[in-house]
Coordinates of C-alpha atoms in Angstrom, one line a residue:
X398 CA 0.7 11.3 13.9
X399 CA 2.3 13.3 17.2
X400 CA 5.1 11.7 18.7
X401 CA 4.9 11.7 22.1
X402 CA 8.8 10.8 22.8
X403 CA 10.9 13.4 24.7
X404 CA 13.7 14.7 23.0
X405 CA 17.1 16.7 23.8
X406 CA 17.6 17.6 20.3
X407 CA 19.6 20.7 21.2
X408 CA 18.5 22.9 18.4
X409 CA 16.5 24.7 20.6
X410 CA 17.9 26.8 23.5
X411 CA 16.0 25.0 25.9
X412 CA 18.1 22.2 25.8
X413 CA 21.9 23.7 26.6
X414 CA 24.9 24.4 25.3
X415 CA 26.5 21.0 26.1
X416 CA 23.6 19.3 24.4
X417 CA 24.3 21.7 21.0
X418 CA 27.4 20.6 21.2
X419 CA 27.2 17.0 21.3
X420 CA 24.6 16.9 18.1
X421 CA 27.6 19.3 16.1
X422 CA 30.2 16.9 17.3
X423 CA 27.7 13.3 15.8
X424 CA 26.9 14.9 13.1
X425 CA 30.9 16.2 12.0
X426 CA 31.6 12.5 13.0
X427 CA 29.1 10.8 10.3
X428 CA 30.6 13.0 8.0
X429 CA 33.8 11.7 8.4
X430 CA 32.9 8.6 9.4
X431 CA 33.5 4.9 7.6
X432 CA 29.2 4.7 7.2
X433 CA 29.5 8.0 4.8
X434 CA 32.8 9.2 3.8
X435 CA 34.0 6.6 1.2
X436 CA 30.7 6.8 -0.5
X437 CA 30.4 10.8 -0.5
X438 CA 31.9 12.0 -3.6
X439 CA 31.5 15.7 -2.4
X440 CA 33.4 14.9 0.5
X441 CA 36.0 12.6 -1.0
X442 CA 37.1 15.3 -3.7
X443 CA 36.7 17.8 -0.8
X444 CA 39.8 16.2 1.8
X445 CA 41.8 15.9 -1.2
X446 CA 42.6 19.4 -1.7
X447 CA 44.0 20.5 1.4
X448 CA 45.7 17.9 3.0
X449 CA 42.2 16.6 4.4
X450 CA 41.1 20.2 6.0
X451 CA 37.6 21.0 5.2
X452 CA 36.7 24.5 5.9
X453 CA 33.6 25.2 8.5
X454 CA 32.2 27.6 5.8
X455 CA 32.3 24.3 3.0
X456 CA 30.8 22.0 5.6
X457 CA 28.0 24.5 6.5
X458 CA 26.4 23.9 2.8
X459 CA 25.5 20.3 4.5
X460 CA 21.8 21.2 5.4
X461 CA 21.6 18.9 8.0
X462 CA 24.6 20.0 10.2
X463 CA 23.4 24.2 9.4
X464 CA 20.1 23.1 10.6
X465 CA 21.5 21.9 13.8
X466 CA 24.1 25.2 14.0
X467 CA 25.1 27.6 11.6
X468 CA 27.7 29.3 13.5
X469 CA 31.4 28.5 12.8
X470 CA 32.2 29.8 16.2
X471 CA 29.9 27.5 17.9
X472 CA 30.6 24.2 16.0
X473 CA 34.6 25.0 16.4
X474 CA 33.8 25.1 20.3
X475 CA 32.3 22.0 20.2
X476 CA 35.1 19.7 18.6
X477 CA 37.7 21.8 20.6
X478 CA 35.8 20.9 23.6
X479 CA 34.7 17.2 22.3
X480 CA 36.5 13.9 23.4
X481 CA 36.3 13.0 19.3
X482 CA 39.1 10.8 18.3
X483 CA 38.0 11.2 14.8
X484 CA 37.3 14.8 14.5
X485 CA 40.3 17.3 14.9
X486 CA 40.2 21.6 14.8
X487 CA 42.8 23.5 13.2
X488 CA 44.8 25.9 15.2
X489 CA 43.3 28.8 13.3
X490 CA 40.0 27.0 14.7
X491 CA 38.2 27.4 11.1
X492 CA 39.3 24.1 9.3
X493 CA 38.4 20.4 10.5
X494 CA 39.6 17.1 9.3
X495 CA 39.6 13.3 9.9
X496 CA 42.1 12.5 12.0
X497 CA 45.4 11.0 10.6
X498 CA 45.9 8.8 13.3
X499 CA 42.3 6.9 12.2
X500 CA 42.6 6.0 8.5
X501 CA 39.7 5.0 6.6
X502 CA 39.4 0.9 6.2
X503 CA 39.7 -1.1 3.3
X504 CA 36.6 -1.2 1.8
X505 CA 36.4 -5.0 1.2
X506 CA 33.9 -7.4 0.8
X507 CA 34.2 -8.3 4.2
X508 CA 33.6 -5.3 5.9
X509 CA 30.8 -5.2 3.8
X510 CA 29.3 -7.9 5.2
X511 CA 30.5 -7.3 9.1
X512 CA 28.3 -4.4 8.3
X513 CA 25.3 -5.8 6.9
X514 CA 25.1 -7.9 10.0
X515 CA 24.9 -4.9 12.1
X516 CA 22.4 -3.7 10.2
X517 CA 18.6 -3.5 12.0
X518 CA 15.3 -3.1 10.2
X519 CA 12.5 -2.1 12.2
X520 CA 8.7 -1.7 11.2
X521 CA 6.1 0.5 13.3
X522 CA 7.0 3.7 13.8
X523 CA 4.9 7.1 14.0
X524 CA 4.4 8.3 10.8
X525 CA 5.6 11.9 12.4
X526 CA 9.2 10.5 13.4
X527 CA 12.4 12.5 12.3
X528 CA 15.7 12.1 12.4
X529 CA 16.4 14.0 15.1
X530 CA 13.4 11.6 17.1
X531 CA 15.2 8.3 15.7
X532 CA 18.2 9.3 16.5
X533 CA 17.5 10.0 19.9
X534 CA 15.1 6.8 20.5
X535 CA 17.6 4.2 18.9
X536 CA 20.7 5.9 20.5
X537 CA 19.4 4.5 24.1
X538 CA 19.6 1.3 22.4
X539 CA 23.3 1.2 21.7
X540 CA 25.7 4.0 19.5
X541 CA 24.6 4.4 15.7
X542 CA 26.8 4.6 12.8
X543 CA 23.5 5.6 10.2
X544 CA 20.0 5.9 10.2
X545 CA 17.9 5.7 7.6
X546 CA 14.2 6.9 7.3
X547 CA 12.7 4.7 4.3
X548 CA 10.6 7.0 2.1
X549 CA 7.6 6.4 -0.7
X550 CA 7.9 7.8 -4.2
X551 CA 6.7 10.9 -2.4
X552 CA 9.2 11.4 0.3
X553 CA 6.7 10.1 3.1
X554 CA 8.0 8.3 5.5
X555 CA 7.0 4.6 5.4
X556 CA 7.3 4.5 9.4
X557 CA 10.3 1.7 9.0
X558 CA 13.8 2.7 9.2
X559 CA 17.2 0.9 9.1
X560 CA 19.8 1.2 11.6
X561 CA 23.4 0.4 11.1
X562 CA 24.8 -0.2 15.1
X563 CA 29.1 0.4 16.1
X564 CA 28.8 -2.6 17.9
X565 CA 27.5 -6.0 17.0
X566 CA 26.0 -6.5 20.3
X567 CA 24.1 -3.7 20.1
X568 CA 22.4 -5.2 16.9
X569 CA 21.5 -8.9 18.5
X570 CA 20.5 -7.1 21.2
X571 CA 18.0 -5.0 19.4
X572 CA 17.0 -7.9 17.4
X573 CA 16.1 -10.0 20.3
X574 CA 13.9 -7.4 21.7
X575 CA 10.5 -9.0 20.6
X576 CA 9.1 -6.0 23.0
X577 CA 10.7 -3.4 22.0
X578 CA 8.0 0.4 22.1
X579 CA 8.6 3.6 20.9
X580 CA 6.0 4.5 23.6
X581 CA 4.3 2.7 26.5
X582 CA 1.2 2.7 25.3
X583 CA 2.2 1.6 21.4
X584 CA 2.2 -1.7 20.0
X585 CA 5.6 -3.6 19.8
X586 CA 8.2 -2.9 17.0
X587 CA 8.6 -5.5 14.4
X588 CA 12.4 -5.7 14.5
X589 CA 14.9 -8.2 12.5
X590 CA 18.0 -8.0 11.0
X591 CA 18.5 -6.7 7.2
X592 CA 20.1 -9.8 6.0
X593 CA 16.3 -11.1 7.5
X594 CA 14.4 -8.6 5.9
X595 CA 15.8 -8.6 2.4
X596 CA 15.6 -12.9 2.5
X597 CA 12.3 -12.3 3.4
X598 CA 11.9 -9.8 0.7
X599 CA 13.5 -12.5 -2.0
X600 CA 10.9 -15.0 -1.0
X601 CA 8.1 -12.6 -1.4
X602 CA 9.4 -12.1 -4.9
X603 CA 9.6 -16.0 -5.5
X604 CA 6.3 -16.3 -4.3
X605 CA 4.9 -13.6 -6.9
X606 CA 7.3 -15.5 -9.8
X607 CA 5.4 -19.0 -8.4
X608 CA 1.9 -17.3 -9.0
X609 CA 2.7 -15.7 -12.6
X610 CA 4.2 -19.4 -13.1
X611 CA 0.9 -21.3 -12.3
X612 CA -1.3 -18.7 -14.1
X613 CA 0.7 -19.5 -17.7
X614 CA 0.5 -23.1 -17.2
X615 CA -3.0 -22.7 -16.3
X616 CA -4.1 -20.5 -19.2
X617 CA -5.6 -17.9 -16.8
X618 CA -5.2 -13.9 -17.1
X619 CA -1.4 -13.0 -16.9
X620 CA -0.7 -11.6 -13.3
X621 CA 0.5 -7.7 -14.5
X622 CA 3.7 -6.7 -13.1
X623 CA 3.3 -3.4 -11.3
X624 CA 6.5 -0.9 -10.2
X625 CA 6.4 -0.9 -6.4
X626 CA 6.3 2.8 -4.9
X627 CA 9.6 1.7 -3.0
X628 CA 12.5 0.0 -4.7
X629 CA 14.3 -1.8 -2.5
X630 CA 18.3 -2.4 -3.4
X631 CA 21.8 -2.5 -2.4
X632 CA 24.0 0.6 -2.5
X633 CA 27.4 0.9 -4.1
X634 CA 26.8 -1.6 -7.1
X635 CA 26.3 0.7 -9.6
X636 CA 29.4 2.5 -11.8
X637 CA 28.5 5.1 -14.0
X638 CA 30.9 5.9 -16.6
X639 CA 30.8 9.6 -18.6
X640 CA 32.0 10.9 -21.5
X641 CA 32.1 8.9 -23.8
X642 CA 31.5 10.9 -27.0
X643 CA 33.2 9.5 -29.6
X644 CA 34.4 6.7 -27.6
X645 CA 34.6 3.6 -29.4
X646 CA 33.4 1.3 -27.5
X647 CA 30.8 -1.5 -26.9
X648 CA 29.3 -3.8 -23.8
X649 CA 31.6 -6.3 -24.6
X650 CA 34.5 -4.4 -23.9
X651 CA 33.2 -3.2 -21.1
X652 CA 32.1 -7.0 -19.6
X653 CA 35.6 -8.0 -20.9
X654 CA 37.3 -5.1 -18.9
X655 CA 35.7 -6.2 -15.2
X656 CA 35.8 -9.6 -16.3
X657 CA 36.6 -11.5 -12.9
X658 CA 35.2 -8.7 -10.8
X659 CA 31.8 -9.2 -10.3
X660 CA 29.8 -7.8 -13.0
X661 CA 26.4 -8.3 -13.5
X662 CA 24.9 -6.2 -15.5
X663 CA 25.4 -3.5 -18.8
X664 CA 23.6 -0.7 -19.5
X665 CA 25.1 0.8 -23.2
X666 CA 23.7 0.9 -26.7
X667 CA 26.8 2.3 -28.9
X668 CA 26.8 6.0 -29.5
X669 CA 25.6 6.3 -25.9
X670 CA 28.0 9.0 -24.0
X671 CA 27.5 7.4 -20.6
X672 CA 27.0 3.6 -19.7
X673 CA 26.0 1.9 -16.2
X674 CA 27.6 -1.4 -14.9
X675 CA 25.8 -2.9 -12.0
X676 CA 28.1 -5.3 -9.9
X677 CA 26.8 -8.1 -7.8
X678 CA 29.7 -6.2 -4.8
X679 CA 31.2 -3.2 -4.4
X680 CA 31.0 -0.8 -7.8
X681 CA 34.6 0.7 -6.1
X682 CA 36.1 -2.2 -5.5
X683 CA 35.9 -3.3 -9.2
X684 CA 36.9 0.1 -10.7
X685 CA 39.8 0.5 -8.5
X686 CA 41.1 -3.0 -9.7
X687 CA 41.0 -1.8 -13.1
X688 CA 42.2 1.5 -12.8
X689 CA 45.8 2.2 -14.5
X690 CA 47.7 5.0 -12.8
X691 CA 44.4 6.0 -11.1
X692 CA 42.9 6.5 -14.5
X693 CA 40.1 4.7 -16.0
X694 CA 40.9 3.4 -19.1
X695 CA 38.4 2.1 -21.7
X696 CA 39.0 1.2 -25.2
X697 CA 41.7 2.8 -24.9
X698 CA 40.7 6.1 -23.9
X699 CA 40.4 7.9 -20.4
X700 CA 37.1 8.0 -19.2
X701 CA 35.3 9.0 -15.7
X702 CA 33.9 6.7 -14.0
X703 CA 31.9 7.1 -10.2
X704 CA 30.0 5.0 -8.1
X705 CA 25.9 6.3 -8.2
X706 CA 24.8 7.0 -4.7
X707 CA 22.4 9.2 -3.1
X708 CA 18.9 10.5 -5.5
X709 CA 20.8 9.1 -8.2
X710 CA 21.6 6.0 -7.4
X711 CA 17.7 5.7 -6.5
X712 CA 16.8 6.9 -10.0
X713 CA 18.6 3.7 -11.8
X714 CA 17.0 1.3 -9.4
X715 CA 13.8 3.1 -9.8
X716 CA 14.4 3.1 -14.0
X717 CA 15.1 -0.5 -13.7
X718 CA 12.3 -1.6 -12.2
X719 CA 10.1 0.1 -13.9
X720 CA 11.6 -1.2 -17.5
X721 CA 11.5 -4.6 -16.1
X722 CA 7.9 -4.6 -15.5
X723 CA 6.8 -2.8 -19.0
X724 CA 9.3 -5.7 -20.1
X725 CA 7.6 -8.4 -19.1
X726 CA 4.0 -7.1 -19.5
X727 CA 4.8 -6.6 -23.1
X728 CA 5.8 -10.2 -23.3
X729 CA 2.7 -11.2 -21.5
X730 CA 0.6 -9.3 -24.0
X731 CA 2.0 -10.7 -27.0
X732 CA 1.9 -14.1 -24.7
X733 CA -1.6 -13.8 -24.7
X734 CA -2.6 -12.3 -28.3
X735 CA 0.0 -15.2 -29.6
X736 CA -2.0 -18.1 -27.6
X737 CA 0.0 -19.2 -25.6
X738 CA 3.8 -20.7 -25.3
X739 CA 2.9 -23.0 -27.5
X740 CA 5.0 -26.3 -27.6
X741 CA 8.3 -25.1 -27.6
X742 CA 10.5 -25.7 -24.5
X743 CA 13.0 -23.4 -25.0
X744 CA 13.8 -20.6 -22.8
X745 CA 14.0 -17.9 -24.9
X746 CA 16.0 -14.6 -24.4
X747 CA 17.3 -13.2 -21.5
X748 CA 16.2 -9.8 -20.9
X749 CA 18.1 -6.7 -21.4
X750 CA 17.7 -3.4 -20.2
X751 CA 19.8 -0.9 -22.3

């Protein structure tokens, strides 16, 4: 579908120098910003190596910020030119950095959560929208820290996003907009806040478990349970840990290593050169709990260990959901072939995806 919104993208000439220069100076910010740069691994190992300078040639492999310009001179114009407080130039005008003066926070639970709360789902949108589009619509609404387009297993875009706001106010504010448009003539946005969507998400799931419920008491067909196109989940809970050839090792020492910290879940058989340990909170704030001289020790050998994010952090969700379901439709079939529950009330074994 066309969107019929006006935009001032700047990619285009049409729009001005000044308006080029703002979209380099946003993007440069998310980059370095709280939102993005304590989960980017690419970046993180990138502001170690020279005292946090980033060359403009190393930033330009980020599509998104080449797509908006792609020439060094042009982007080093607009930080030297920009009011940033958390972007600076070099002198030699080819290097740029976070500035010192704005360290990252502590990434604790609690800002966690502060976040969360400025967090905005919203339902409705053109199936056409981009970022550039979102960006610009939402952005009238109050200043964004991250946008995210929500995607089917195809890279579609659902037409929902979620929409992490600077400012709290700008979030209730949103949220209480019960006629909020992306155009005049549209229908109004269905807007709530994520903690909202993802409790009403839970109950949905409680209402599917209630159903599959009545249907074994019942004696009925077992309800099949089907991998949704879109799995929904938290980011940051999820450590991998590599290289583990020859590492002897097992679950237990890994649930007895994070003991206290959260963990939820293990994903190792032994002889297994990489495990994954879901946390019910931050993946980083474990490790770095557990971490010995900044090393990650395990069984008594150095390992490496990194939070998933981005299209691998999707993957295991999208793996565990889909063992899940051929786990429980297997124990529906032999359910069904075995007659029943019988008369036993015990509650058999907890599932476990390895």
């Amino acid at each position: 579908s066309e969107v019929s919104f006006s935009l001032s993208s700047g990619i285009n000439a049409e729009y001005g120098e000044k308006a080029l220069a703002g979209k380099i100076v946003k993007q440069l910010e998310y980059y370095f910003g709280d939102r993005n740069l304590p989960q980017d691994r690419f970046m993180l190992r990138e502001v170690t190596l020279d005292n946090g300078w980033i060359p403009l040639d190393t930033m330009l492999n980020f599509k998104r910020l080449a797509s908006i310009c792609n020439e060094k001179p042009k982007i080093a114009k607009a930080v030297e030119d920009s009011n940033s407080t958390l972007v600076v130039l070099n002198e030699q005008k080819n290097k740029i950095r976070r500035n010192p003066e704005k360290p990252l926070p502590k990434n604790t639970e609690e800002l966690k959560l502060a976040n969360n709360q400025k967090t905005v789902y919203v339902k409705g949108l053109p199936l056409g929208l981009n970022i550039d589009q979102a960006e610009e619509f939402f952005g009238n609404h109050g200043k964004t820290a991250y946008i995210k387009l929500r995607k089917d297993a195809e890279g579609k875009f659902k037409g929902s996003v979620f929409i992490e706001f600077v400012e709290q106010s700008d979030a209730d504010k949103i949220v209480g907009n019960k006629e909020l448009k992306f155009t005049e003539e549209g229908e109004p946005l269905i807007v709530m806040s994520r903690n909202e969507y993802f409790k009403s998400k839970n109950q949905n799931v409680k209402n599917v478990k209630n159903l599959k419920r009545e249907s074994q008491m019942g004696g009925t067909e077992q309800l099949k349970h089907e991998v949704p196109e879109h799995v929904e989940y938290e980011k940051g809970l999820v450590l991998k840990i590599e290289g583990l050839e020859g590492v002897e090792t097992s679950r237990e020492d890994m649930k007895a290593l994070f003991e206290g910290h959260n963990i939820n879940w293990v994903n190792f058989n032994k002889g297994d050169v990489e495990a994954f340990i879901r946390f019910e909170g931050s993946a980083k704030e474990a490790l770095d709990k557990v971490k010995v001289d900044d090393k990650f020790i395990l069984s008594g050998k150095e390992a490496k260990a990194l939070v998933l994010d981005g299209d691998e952090e999707e993957a295991y969700w999208k793996k565990s959901a889909h063992e899940k379901a051929e786990f429980f439709n297997k124990k529906n079939r032999k359910r069904k072939f075995d007659g029943g529950r019988g008369g036993g009330r015990g509650r058999g074994k907890r599932y476990r995806r390895d």
